[in-house]
Amino acid sequence: MQYFKVKKNKQGKKVIETQLAGKPILTIPQLNKGTAFSQEERRSLGLLGKLPGRVEDLDGQVQRAYQQFCDYTLPIHKNIFLNVLHNTNEVLFYALIKKHFKEMMPIVYTPVVGDSVVDFSKSFRQTRGLYVSYEDIDNLEEIFQNRTNQDVQLIVITDGSGVLGIGDQGVGGMGIPIAKLVLYTAIGGISPYNTLPVVLDVGTDNQTLLDDPLYLGWRHPRINEKEYQHFIEKVISCIKQEYDRAFIHWEDFSAKNAVSILDRYREKMCTFNDDIQGTGVVALAAILAALKRKGSNIKGQRILIFGAGAAGCGIAEHLFHSMIKLGFTEQEAKDQFWLIDRQGLLFDDSDNISQVQMNFARSKDERPLFNEYSLHGVVKVIKPTILIGCSAVAGSFTDEILRDLASLVDHPVILPLSNPTERAEATPEAIYTATLGRVFVATGSPFPAFSFGGKAQVIGQCNNAYAFPGIGLAVVAVKARRITDEMLYAASEAICDYVVNNKYSDQLITPIPEMSVEIAKSVAYAVAKKAVESDNAGLSGDPIKLVDELYWEPKYYPVVRG
Ligand code: NAD
């Protein structure tokens, strides 16, 4: 069933055409304007008498919605309010969050989205996106045909197995694709009429969810490896059949599945894993910016990554490929990495080591160099110039470790990237205190400014939210066929350049929310240019113009009967 179509009228202006009339129009968020329907639209769409008489404009609606938002005190209630608005009137939702972006970003995205995912079954009110359950494996075509947006160009998809730092959240993982797409639209300017959030419900191994009588997903342990691979293959084939060249963004899969899916599909379609590639892009941007501020470069840096899962290994891979691009040999690049996971420092004879971890494991011959393989033990021996946390182990960068590090290395770069806030390896304030401020810091979740040395310290966020909206905008604007390492490196450079030349602070190495839209556009220009130069774009023409023309701002289009 096609509920509506966005098209151009004879004057070349965009309108929304629908065959629906009356109440159903007010229940479809892409169509609903609420009190902003004009008298003419009310008459032609069967809405007379269904709305209060006064016709409002979008600004007036935003004002009321903001007052309603402010009536809630708990962040989770604010999140629920915004979700309901999103599912009621999409244009109003985007106009509101764009106007109050700094205040609302942490509510719709990290950290509050983590709470909303955990609360999913309890707080479920209205539905959005597609729920693709393994139980429906024989009905996948029908499910994908049942979408509301017909012209899908961007899909964010999760199986809820590795959500933020909170692990397996089953069907509740749907909150993440929805939140990512909100950022794609609010920051990246991708029209919400072209997006689709998808959750793959393949069971859950989270016993709390399985025991919860309100749990809304499939009450079944996660399916086995063979069933899973078969299911993914079927899903991809349906997506290809239904949406032809849609860009697929994989989000919050467990590390093993994230890597295998990316490896399997990255050369076959335009696909991107945010936890691996997006995180790599922002981490490299932060490192490049810190090194620029230090007057140094990547050669000879000692990079220690604590938590070698999807994000940690993704960062290592992106840095590694970037070093190769800069002319390092594979061995030279590899020698600059040390990875620690649950077993301690990873060696090539470590137990339970994955293939991607093995790429960065140290030779077993180096074992005698270390008294202990713990974070502290490794810091003392290798004296890392760059320390990255992707473990979701709160407080693991202890004061003692930080103090020792600062005494061994001049201005180390410290990136506690774990989310949500309470999972951060250290708070920025604790890092400044322990190192006497002789550091470059950026965090995964937002932290408030704090006072240090008589100055307010503002810490930027090293979050993939500063990468994926611009990458997606570029991909959709030029209809990119693939995402290449060169395109990702261009994204890192664009973020770094913007931050180093920013007008807010000469301490920042990563962006702050005020920069979001401009950074997304800079990233999009750089990535789109690279796609065109490398013959990866499906559209020819000036990539900058293509990006600018695509950029969507929330405003009402006339709704007409089709
Ligand atoms: P993951 O589960 O794939 O990886 C976490 C890794 O940490 C695992 O390999 C695990 O074995 C390891 N680990 C757990 N306890 C440990 C310990 N005590 N010592 C050493 N290693 C330990 O998860 P992920 O997707 O890689 O995400 C990890 C964290 O990074 C999460 O908190 C996530 O929110 C965050 N993250 C941040 C960003 C960002 O942009 N800032 C992006 C992606 C992920």
Coordinates of C-alpha atoms and ligand atoms in Angstrom, one line a residue:
M1 CA 0.0 0.0 0.0
Q2 CA 1.5 3.3 -1.0
Y3 CA 0.2 5.9 1.5
F4 CA 1.9 8.9 -0.1
K5 CA 4.4 10.1 -2.7
V6 CA 6.7 13.1 -2.6
K7 CA 6.7 14.6 -6.1
K8 CA 7.2 17.9 -7.9
N9 CA 4.1 19.8 -9.1
K10 CA 3.9 21.6 -12.4
Q11 CA 5.6 24.7 -10.9
G12 CA 8.5 22.5 -9.9
K13 CA 7.6 22.7 -6.1
K14 CA 7.6 19.6 -3.9
V15 CA 4.2 18.4 -2.8
I16 CA 3.0 15.2 -1.0
E17 CA 0.4 13.3 -2.9
T18 CA -1.9 10.9 -1.1
Q19 CA -5.0 8.8 -1.8
L20 CA -5.9 8.9 1.9
A21 CA -8.5 11.2 3.4
G22 CA -9.7 12.0 6.9
K23 CA -8.4 10.6 10.2
P24 CA -5.7 8.3 8.6
I25 CA -3.8 11.4 7.4
L26 CA -3.5 12.6 11.0
T27 CA -2.0 9.2 12.0
I28 CA 0.8 9.1 9.5
P29 CA 3.7 11.2 10.7
Q30 CA 5.1 11.9 7.2
L31 CA 1.7 13.3 6.2
N32 CA 0.4 14.9 9.4
K33 CA 0.7 18.7 9.9
G34 CA -1.8 18.9 12.7
T35 CA -2.9 22.4 13.2
A36 CA -0.8 23.6 10.3
F37 CA -3.1 22.1 7.7
S38 CA -4.5 25.1 5.7
Q39 CA -8.2 25.6 5.3
E40 CA -7.9 24.5 1.7
E41 CA -6.1 21.3 2.6
R42 CA -8.6 20.6 5.4
R43 CA -11.4 20.8 2.8
S44 CA -9.8 18.7 0.1
L45 CA -8.4 16.1 2.5
G46 CA -11.6 15.5 4.5
L47 CA -10.2 17.1 7.7
L48 CA -12.9 19.7 8.3
G49 CA -13.9 19.7 11.9
K50 CA -11.1 17.3 12.9
L51 CA -8.8 20.0 14.1
P52 CA -9.1 23.2 16.2
G53 CA -10.1 26.1 13.9
R54 CA -7.0 28.2 14.1
V55 CA -4.4 27.4 11.4
E56 CA -0.9 27.6 12.9
D57 CA 2.5 27.9 11.3
L58 CA 5.4 25.6 12.1
D59 CA 7.0 28.2 14.4
G60 CA 3.9 28.4 16.6
Q61 CA 3.8 24.6 16.8
V62 CA 7.4 24.4 17.7
Q63 CA 6.9 26.9 20.5
R64 CA 4.1 24.8 22.0
A65 CA 6.0 21.5 21.6
Y66 CA 9.0 23.1 23.4
Q67 CA 6.8 24.1 26.3
Q68 CA 5.5 20.6 26.5
F69 CA 9.0 19.2 26.4
C70 CA 10.0 21.4 29.2
D71 CA 7.1 20.2 31.4
Y72 CA 9.0 16.9 31.7
T73 CA 11.8 16.7 34.2
L74 CA 13.2 13.2 33.8
P75 CA 15.4 12.7 30.6
I76 CA 13.7 9.4 29.9
H77 CA 10.3 11.1 29.9
K78 CA 11.6 13.8 27.6
N79 CA 12.8 11.0 25.3
I80 CA 9.4 9.4 25.3
F81 CA 7.7 12.7 24.6
L82 CA 10.0 13.3 21.6
N83 CA 9.5 9.7 20.3
V84 CA 5.7 10.3 20.4
L85 CA 6.1 13.5 18.6
H86 CA 8.3 11.8 16.0
N87 CA 5.6 9.3 15.4
T88 CA 2.9 11.9 15.2
N89 CA 4.3 14.7 13.1
E90 CA 7.7 14.2 11.6
V91 CA 8.3 17.8 10.3
L92 CA 7.4 19.3 13.6
F93 CA 9.7 16.9 15.4
Y94 CA 12.7 17.8 13.2
A95 CA 11.9 21.6 13.4
L96 CA 11.8 21.3 17.2
I97 CA 15.0 19.3 17.7
K98 CA 16.9 21.4 15.2
K99 CA 16.0 24.5 17.0
H100 CA 17.0 23.1 20.4
F101 CA 19.7 20.8 19.1
K102 CA 22.3 21.1 21.9
E103 CA 19.6 20.4 24.6
M104 CA 17.9 17.6 22.7
M105 CA 20.7 15.7 21.1
P106 CA 21.6 13.9 24.4
I107 CA 17.9 13.1 24.8
V108 CA 17.3 11.5 21.4
Y109 CA 20.8 10.0 21.1
T110 CA 23.5 9.1 23.6
P111 CA 23.3 8.9 26.5
V112 CA 19.5 8.8 27.0
V113 CA 18.8 6.5 24.1
G114 CA 20.6 3.8 26.1
D115 CA 17.9 4.0 28.8
S116 CA 15.2 4.1 26.2
V117 CA 16.5 0.9 24.7
V118 CA 16.6 -0.9 28.0
D119 CA 13.0 0.4 28.7
F120 CA 11.8 -0.4 25.2
S121 CA 9.1 -3.0 26.1
K122 CA 8.0 -1.0 29.2
S123 CA 7.7 2.3 27.5
F124 CA 6.5 1.1 24.0
R125 CA 3.7 3.4 22.7
Q126 CA 3.7 3.7 18.9
T127 CA 5.6 1.8 16.2
R128 CA 8.2 3.0 13.7
G129 CA 10.3 1.1 11.2
L130 CA 10.3 -2.6 10.3
Y131 CA 10.5 -5.5 12.8
V132 CA 12.0 -8.4 10.9
S133 CA 11.7 -11.5 13.0
Y134 CA 13.4 -14.9 12.3
E135 CA 10.0 -16.4 12.9
D136 CA 8.9 -14.6 9.7
I137 CA 11.7 -15.9 7.5
D138 CA 9.3 -17.0 4.9
N139 CA 7.5 -13.7 4.8
L140 CA 10.5 -11.3 4.4
E141 CA 9.4 -10.0 0.9
E142 CA 6.0 -9.1 2.4
I143 CA 7.6 -7.4 5.4
F144 CA 9.9 -5.2 3.3
Q145 CA 7.0 -4.3 1.0
N146 CA 5.0 -3.1 4.0
R147 CA 7.2 -0.1 4.5
T148 CA 5.6 3.3 4.7
N149 CA 8.3 5.3 2.9
Q150 CA 8.4 3.9 -0.7
D151 CA 11.6 5.6 -1.9
V152 CA 14.1 4.1 0.7
Q153 CA 17.6 5.3 0.1
L154 CA 19.1 4.7 3.5
I155 CA 18.5 1.8 5.9
V156 CA 19.9 1.6 9.4
I157 CA 19.8 -2.0 10.6
T158 CA 20.6 -3.7 13.9
D159 CA 20.1 -7.1 15.5
G160 CA 20.3 -5.6 19.0
S161 CA 23.1 -7.9 20.0
G162 CA 25.8 -5.3 20.9
V163 CA 24.0 -2.1 21.9
L164 CA 26.2 0.8 23.0
G165 CA 28.0 -0.6 26.1
I166 CA 24.9 -2.4 27.3
G167 CA 25.1 -5.6 25.3
D168 CA 22.2 -7.8 24.1
Q169 CA 19.0 -5.8 24.1
G170 CA 17.0 -8.0 21.7
V171 CA 14.1 -6.2 19.9
G172 CA 14.7 -3.1 22.1
G173 CA 17.7 -2.4 19.9
M174 CA 15.2 -0.8 17.5
G175 CA 15.8 2.4 19.5
I176 CA 19.3 2.7 18.0
P177 CA 18.5 2.7 14.2
I178 CA 15.7 5.2 14.9
A179 CA 18.1 7.5 16.8
K180 CA 20.8 7.1 14.2
L181 CA 18.3 8.1 11.5
V182 CA 17.2 11.1 13.5
L183 CA 20.8 12.3 13.3
Y184 CA 21.1 11.5 9.6
T185 CA 18.2 13.8 9.1
A186 CA 18.7 16.5 11.7
I187 CA 22.4 16.8 11.1
G188 CA 23.1 15.1 7.8
G189 CA 20.0 16.6 6.0
I190 CA 18.8 13.3 4.5
S191 CA 15.1 13.5 3.9
P192 CA 13.2 11.4 6.4
Y193 CA 11.0 10.3 3.5
N194 CA 14.0 8.3 2.2
T195 CA 15.0 6.4 5.4
L196 CA 14.1 3.1 7.1
P197 CA 15.0 1.7 10.5
V198 CA 15.1 -2.1 10.8
V199 CA 15.6 -4.4 13.7
L200 CA 16.4 -8.1 13.1
D201 CA 14.7 -10.0 15.9
V202 CA 16.8 -13.2 16.0
G203 CA 16.1 -13.9 19.7
T204 CA 18.0 -12.7 22.7
D205 CA 20.4 -14.3 25.2
N206 CA 19.6 -11.6 27.7
Q207 CA 17.8 -13.6 30.5
T208 CA 16.3 -10.5 32.1
L209 CA 14.4 -9.9 28.8
L210 CA 13.5 -13.5 28.4
D211 CA 12.0 -13.5 31.9
D212 CA 10.2 -10.2 31.4
P213 CA 6.5 -10.7 30.8
L214 CA 6.3 -7.4 29.0
Y215 CA 9.2 -8.2 26.6
L216 CA 8.0 -7.5 23.1
G217 CA 10.5 -9.5 21.1
W218 CA 10.7 -13.2 20.1
R219 CA 11.1 -15.0 23.4
H220 CA 13.8 -17.4 22.2
P221 CA 17.6 -17.7 22.6
R222 CA 19.6 -16.2 19.7
I223 CA 19.6 -18.5 16.7
N224 CA 22.7 -20.4 15.9
E225 CA 25.5 -19.3 13.5
K226 CA 24.2 -21.2 10.5
E227 CA 20.6 -20.0 10.8
Y228 CA 21.9 -16.5 11.4
Q229 CA 24.1 -16.3 8.3
H230 CA 21.2 -17.8 6.2
F231 CA 18.8 -15.2 7.6
I232 CA 21.2 -12.3 6.9
E233 CA 21.6 -13.5 3.4
K234 CA 17.9 -13.6 2.9
V235 CA 17.4 -10.1 4.4
I236 CA 20.1 -8.7 2.1
S237 CA 18.6 -10.3 -0.9
C238 CA 15.1 -8.8 -0.1
I239 CA 16.6 -5.4 0.5
K240 CA 18.4 -5.5 -2.8
Q241 CA 15.3 -6.6 -4.6
E242 CA 13.0 -4.0 -2.9
Y243 CA 15.3 -1.0 -2.6
D244 CA 17.9 -1.6 -5.3
R245 CA 20.7 0.7 -4.4
A246 CA 19.9 1.7 -0.8
F247 CA 22.8 2.5 1.5
I248 CA 22.9 0.1 4.4
H249 CA 24.3 1.2 7.7
W250 CA 24.9 -1.7 10.2
E251 CA 24.7 -0.8 13.8
D252 CA 25.3 -2.4 17.2
F253 CA 26.0 -6.0 16.1
S254 CA 28.2 -8.1 18.3
A255 CA 31.8 -7.8 17.3
K256 CA 32.0 -11.2 15.6
N257 CA 28.9 -10.6 13.4
A258 CA 29.8 -7.0 12.7
V259 CA 33.1 -8.0 11.3
S260 CA 31.9 -10.9 9.3
I261 CA 28.9 -9.0 7.8
L262 CA 31.1 -6.1 6.8
D263 CA 33.7 -8.4 5.2
R264 CA 31.1 -10.3 3.3
Y265 CA 29.2 -7.3 1.8
R266 CA 31.5 -4.3 1.6
E267 CA 32.6 -5.1 -1.9
K268 CA 29.2 -6.2 -3.0
M269 CA 27.1 -3.2 -2.1
C270 CA 27.2 0.3 -0.6
T271 CA 27.5 -0.6 3.1
F272 CA 29.0 0.8 6.2
N273 CA 29.4 -0.5 9.8
D274 CA 29.3 2.5 12.1
D275 CA 30.8 0.8 15.1
I276 CA 33.8 -0.2 13.1
Q277 CA 34.2 2.3 10.4
G278 CA 32.4 5.4 11.9
T279 CA 34.3 5.0 15.1
G280 CA 37.5 4.7 13.2
V281 CA 36.9 7.9 11.3
V282 CA 36.2 10.0 14.4
A283 CA 39.0 8.5 16.4
L284 CA 41.5 9.2 13.6
A285 CA 40.2 12.7 13.3
A286 CA 40.8 13.3 17.0
I287 CA 44.3 11.9 16.8
L288 CA 45.2 13.9 13.7
A289 CA 43.8 17.1 15.4
A290 CA 45.8 16.4 18.6
L291 CA 49.0 15.7 16.7
K292 CA 48.5 18.9 14.6
R293 CA 48.1 20.9 17.9
K294 CA 51.2 19.2 19.2
G295 CA 53.1 19.8 16.0
S296 CA 53.7 16.1 15.6
N297 CA 52.6 13.4 13.2
I298 CA 51.4 9.8 13.3
K299 CA 54.8 8.2 12.6
G300 CA 56.3 6.8 15.8
Q301 CA 53.2 7.2 17.9
R302 CA 52.5 4.3 20.3
I303 CA 48.8 3.5 20.2
L304 CA 47.3 1.4 23.0
I305 CA 43.7 0.3 22.6
F306 CA 41.9 -1.0 25.7
G307 CA 38.9 -3.1 24.7
A308 CA 39.5 -4.9 21.4
G309 CA 35.9 -5.4 20.3
A310 CA 34.1 -4.0 17.3
A311 CA 35.0 -0.4 18.0
G312 CA 38.6 -1.0 19.3
C313 CA 39.5 -3.2 16.3
G314 CA 37.6 -0.9 13.9
I315 CA 39.7 2.0 15.1
A316 CA 42.9 0.0 14.8
E317 CA 41.9 -1.0 11.2
H318 CA 41.1 2.5 10.1
L319 CA 44.3 3.9 11.6
F320 CA 46.3 1.1 10.0
H321 CA 44.8 1.6 6.5
S322 CA 45.4 5.4 6.9
M323 CA 49.0 4.8 7.7
I324 CA 49.4 2.5 4.7
K325 CA 47.9 5.3 2.6
L326 CA 50.5 7.7 4.1
G327 CA 53.3 5.4 2.8
F328 CA 54.0 3.2 5.8
T329 CA 54.8 -0.5 5.2
E330 CA 52.4 -2.9 6.8
Q331 CA 55.0 -3.9 9.4
E332 CA 55.8 -0.3 10.3
A333 CA 52.1 0.4 10.8
K334 CA 51.4 -2.7 12.7
D335 CA 54.3 -2.1 15.1
Q336 CA 52.6 1.0 16.4
F337 CA 49.7 -0.9 17.9
W338 CA 49.1 -2.7 21.2
L339 CA 45.6 -4.1 22.0
I340 CA 44.3 -5.2 25.4
D341 CA 41.2 -7.3 25.8
R342 CA 39.8 -9.5 28.7
Q343 CA 42.9 -11.7 28.5
G344 CA 45.2 -8.7 28.9
L345 CA 47.7 -7.6 26.2
L346 CA 47.0 -9.6 23.0
F347 CA 49.8 -11.8 21.7
D348 CA 49.8 -14.0 18.6
D349 CA 49.6 -17.1 20.9
S350 CA 46.8 -15.7 23.2
D351 CA 43.8 -17.9 23.9
N352 CA 40.5 -17.0 22.3
I353 CA 41.8 -14.4 19.9
S354 CA 39.7 -13.4 16.9
Q355 CA 41.1 -13.0 13.4
V356 CA 40.8 -9.2 13.4
Q357 CA 42.5 -9.1 16.9
M358 CA 45.2 -11.3 15.5
N359 CA 46.0 -8.7 12.9
F360 CA 47.2 -6.4 15.7
A361 CA 48.5 -9.0 18.2
R362 CA 52.1 -8.6 19.4
S363 CA 54.6 -11.4 18.7
K364 CA 54.8 -13.9 21.6
D365 CA 58.6 -13.2 21.6
E366 CA 57.7 -9.8 23.3
R367 CA 56.1 -11.5 26.3
P368 CA 59.3 -11.2 28.4
L369 CA 59.2 -7.4 28.1
F370 CA 56.2 -7.3 30.4
N371 CA 55.9 -8.1 34.1
E372 CA 52.1 -8.0 33.7
Y373 CA 49.8 -7.8 30.8
S374 CA 47.2 -5.6 32.5
L375 CA 46.6 -2.0 31.3
H376 CA 48.8 -0.6 34.0
G377 CA 51.6 -3.0 33.3
V378 CA 51.5 -2.3 29.6
V379 CA 51.3 1.5 30.1
K380 CA 54.5 1.4 32.1
V381 CA 56.4 -0.6 29.5
I382 CA 55.3 0.9 26.2
K383 CA 54.6 4.5 27.3
P384 CA 51.7 5.0 24.9
T385 CA 51.3 8.4 23.3
I386 CA 47.7 7.6 22.5
L387 CA 45.4 5.7 24.8
I388 CA 42.0 4.7 23.6
G389 CA 39.2 3.1 25.7
C390 CA 36.5 0.9 24.0
S391 CA 35.9 -1.6 26.8
A392 CA 32.7 -0.2 28.4
V393 CA 34.6 -0.9 31.7
A394 CA 33.8 2.2 33.8
G395 CA 36.7 3.8 35.6
S396 CA 39.3 1.4 34.1
F397 CA 41.7 4.4 33.4
T398 CA 42.4 4.8 37.1
D399 CA 44.1 7.9 38.6
E400 CA 47.2 5.9 39.2
I401 CA 47.5 4.7 35.5
L402 CA 46.8 8.3 34.3
R403 CA 49.4 9.8 36.7
D404 CA 52.0 7.3 35.5
L405 CA 51.2 7.9 31.9
A406 CA 51.5 11.7 32.2
S407 CA 54.9 11.2 33.9
L408 CA 56.2 9.0 31.1
V409 CA 54.8 10.9 28.0
D410 CA 54.5 14.5 27.1
H411 CA 50.8 15.4 26.4
P412 CA 49.4 12.0 25.7
V413 CA 46.1 11.7 23.8
I414 CA 43.5 10.0 25.9
L415 CA 40.2 8.9 24.4
P416 CA 37.8 7.2 26.8
L417 CA 35.2 6.4 24.1
S418 CA 32.8 4.0 25.9
N419 CA 29.2 4.9 26.1
P420 CA 26.9 5.5 27.8
T421 CA 28.3 8.2 30.1
E422 CA 28.5 5.9 33.2
R423 CA 30.6 3.4 31.2
A424 CA 33.4 5.9 30.3
E425 CA 36.9 4.6 31.2
A426 CA 37.5 7.9 33.0
T427 CA 35.8 11.3 33.2
P428 CA 37.6 14.3 31.6
E429 CA 37.8 16.0 35.0
A430 CA 39.5 12.9 36.5
I431 CA 42.0 12.8 33.6
Y432 CA 42.8 16.5 33.9
T433 CA 43.3 16.2 37.7
A434 CA 45.5 13.1 37.5
T435 CA 47.7 14.4 34.6
L436 CA 47.7 18.1 35.8
G437 CA 46.0 19.0 32.5
R438 CA 49.0 17.9 30.3
V439 CA 46.8 15.9 27.9
F440 CA 44.5 16.0 24.9
V441 CA 41.2 14.5 25.8
A442 CA 37.9 13.6 24.0
T443 CA 35.2 11.3 25.2
G444 CA 32.5 9.1 23.6
S445 CA 29.6 10.5 25.6
P446 CA 29.1 14.2 26.3
F447 CA 30.4 15.6 29.6
P448 CA 29.7 19.0 31.0
A449 CA 32.4 21.7 31.0
F450 CA 34.4 21.8 34.3
S451 CA 36.8 24.2 35.8
F452 CA 40.6 23.4 35.8
G453 CA 43.5 25.8 36.4
G454 CA 41.0 28.6 36.8
K455 CA 39.6 28.0 33.2
A456 CA 36.4 26.4 32.0
Q457 CA 37.5 23.3 30.1
V458 CA 35.2 22.2 27.3
I459 CA 35.7 18.7 26.1
G460 CA 34.7 17.7 22.6
Q461 CA 33.0 14.4 21.8
C462 CA 34.7 11.7 19.9
N463 CA 31.5 10.1 18.7
N464 CA 30.6 8.6 15.3
A465 CA 27.7 11.0 15.3
Y466 CA 30.2 13.5 13.8
A467 CA 31.0 11.1 11.0
F468 CA 28.1 9.0 9.7
P469 CA 25.6 11.9 9.0
G470 CA 28.1 13.5 6.5
I471 CA 29.2 10.2 5.1
G472 CA 25.5 9.2 4.5
L473 CA 24.7 12.6 3.0
A474 CA 27.5 12.2 0.5
V475 CA 26.6 8.6 -0.4
V476 CA 23.0 9.5 -1.0
A477 CA 23.8 12.7 -2.9
V478 CA 26.2 11.2 -5.4
K479 CA 24.6 7.7 -5.3
A480 CA 27.9 6.1 -4.3
R481 CA 28.4 2.5 -5.2
R482 CA 30.8 1.6 -2.4
I483 CA 32.4 3.1 0.7
T484 CA 36.1 2.9 0.2
D485 CA 39.0 3.5 2.8
E486 CA 39.9 6.6 0.8
M487 CA 36.4 8.0 1.3
L488 CA 36.7 7.3 5.1
Y489 CA 40.1 8.9 5.3
A490 CA 38.7 12.0 3.6
A491 CA 36.0 12.1 6.3
S492 CA 38.6 12.0 9.1
E493 CA 40.6 14.8 7.5
A494 CA 37.6 16.9 7.0
I495 CA 36.6 16.6 10.7
C496 CA 40.2 17.3 11.8
D497 CA 40.5 20.4 9.6
Y498 CA 37.2 21.8 10.8
V499 CA 38.1 21.2 14.5
V500 CA 41.6 22.6 14.3
N501 CA 40.4 25.7 12.6
N502 CA 37.3 26.1 14.8
K503 CA 36.2 29.5 16.2
Y504 CA 35.3 28.2 19.7
S505 CA 38.5 26.8 21.4
D506 CA 42.1 26.1 20.7
Q507 CA 42.0 23.0 23.0
L508 CA 39.5 21.0 21.2
I509 CA 40.5 17.9 19.3
T510 CA 37.0 16.7 18.5
P511 CA 33.8 18.6 17.7
I512 CA 31.2 20.1 20.0
P513 CA 27.4 19.9 19.2
E514 CA 27.4 23.5 17.8
M515 CA 29.5 22.3 14.9
S516 CA 27.4 19.3 14.0
V517 CA 25.7 20.6 10.8
E518 CA 28.8 22.3 9.4
I519 CA 30.9 19.3 10.1
A520 CA 28.4 17.0 8.4
K521 CA 28.5 19.2 5.3
S522 CA 32.3 19.4 5.3
V523 CA 32.5 15.6 5.6
A524 CA 29.9 15.2 2.9
Y525 CA 31.8 17.5 0.5
A526 CA 35.0 15.6 1.1
V527 CA 33.5 12.1 0.8
A528 CA 31.4 13.0 -2.2
K529 CA 34.4 14.5 -4.0
K530 CA 36.4 11.3 -3.3
A531 CA 33.6 9.1 -4.5
V532 CA 33.4 11.1 -7.8
E533 CA 37.2 11.1 -8.2
S534 CA 37.5 7.4 -7.7
D535 CA 34.7 6.6 -10.1
N536 CA 32.5 5.3 -7.3
A537 CA 29.6 7.7 -7.8
G538 CA 26.5 6.8 -9.7
L539 CA 25.7 10.5 -10.5
S540 CA 28.0 12.8 -12.4
G541 CA 28.1 16.5 -11.7
D542 CA 29.6 18.8 -9.1
P543 CA 29.6 16.8 -5.8
I544 CA 29.3 20.0 -3.7
K545 CA 26.2 21.1 -5.6
L546 CA 24.7 17.6 -5.4
V547 CA 25.2 17.6 -1.6
D548 CA 23.7 21.1 -1.2
E549 CA 20.7 20.3 -3.4
L550 CA 19.9 17.2 -1.4
Y551 CA 20.1 18.8 2.1
W552 CA 16.6 18.6 3.7
E553 CA 15.3 21.2 6.1
P554 CA 12.1 20.6 8.0
K555 CA 9.2 22.5 6.4
Y556 CA 5.8 21.5 5.3
Y557 CA 5.1 20.6 1.7
P558 CA 1.5 21.1 0.5
V559 CA -0.5 17.8 0.8
V560 CA -2.7 17.1 -2.2
R561 CA -5.2 14.3 -3.1
G562 CA -3.8 11.9 -5.7
Ligands
NAD1 P1 32.3 -4.8 22.0 O1 31.6 -5.6 23.0 O2 32.4 -5.3 20.6 O3 33.8 -4.6 22.6 C1 34.1 -4.4 23.9 C2 35.4 -5.1 24.1 O4 35.9 -4.8 25.4 C3 35.2 -6.6 24.1 O5 36.2 -7.2 23.2 C4 35.4 -7.1 25.5 O6 36.0 -8.4 25.6 C5 36.4 -6.0 26.0 N1 36.5 -6.0 27.4 C6 35.5 -6.2 28.3 N2 35.9 -6.1 29.6 C7 37.3 -5.9 29.5 C8 38.3 -5.7 30.4 N3 38.0 -5.8 31.7 N4 39.5 -5.5 30.0 C9 39.8 -5.4 28.7 N5 38.9 -5.6 27.7 C10 37.6 -5.8 28.1 O7 31.6 -3.4 22.0 P2 32.0 -2.2 21.0 O8 30.9 -2.1 20.0 O9 33.4 -2.3 20.6 O10 31.8 -1.0 22.0 C11 32.7 -0.8 23.1 C12 32.4 0.5 23.8 O11 32.7 1.6 22.9 C13 30.9 0.7 24.1 O12 30.8 1.4 25.3 C14 30.4 1.6 23.0 O13 29.4 2.4 23.4 C15 31.7 2.4 22.7 N6 31.6 3.0 21.4 C16 31.8 4.3 21.3 C17 31.8 4.9 20.0 C18 32.0 6.4 19.8 O14 31.8 6.9 18.8 N7 32.4 7.0 20.9 C19 31.6 4.1 18.9 C20 31.4 2.7 19.0 C21 31.5 2.2 20.3

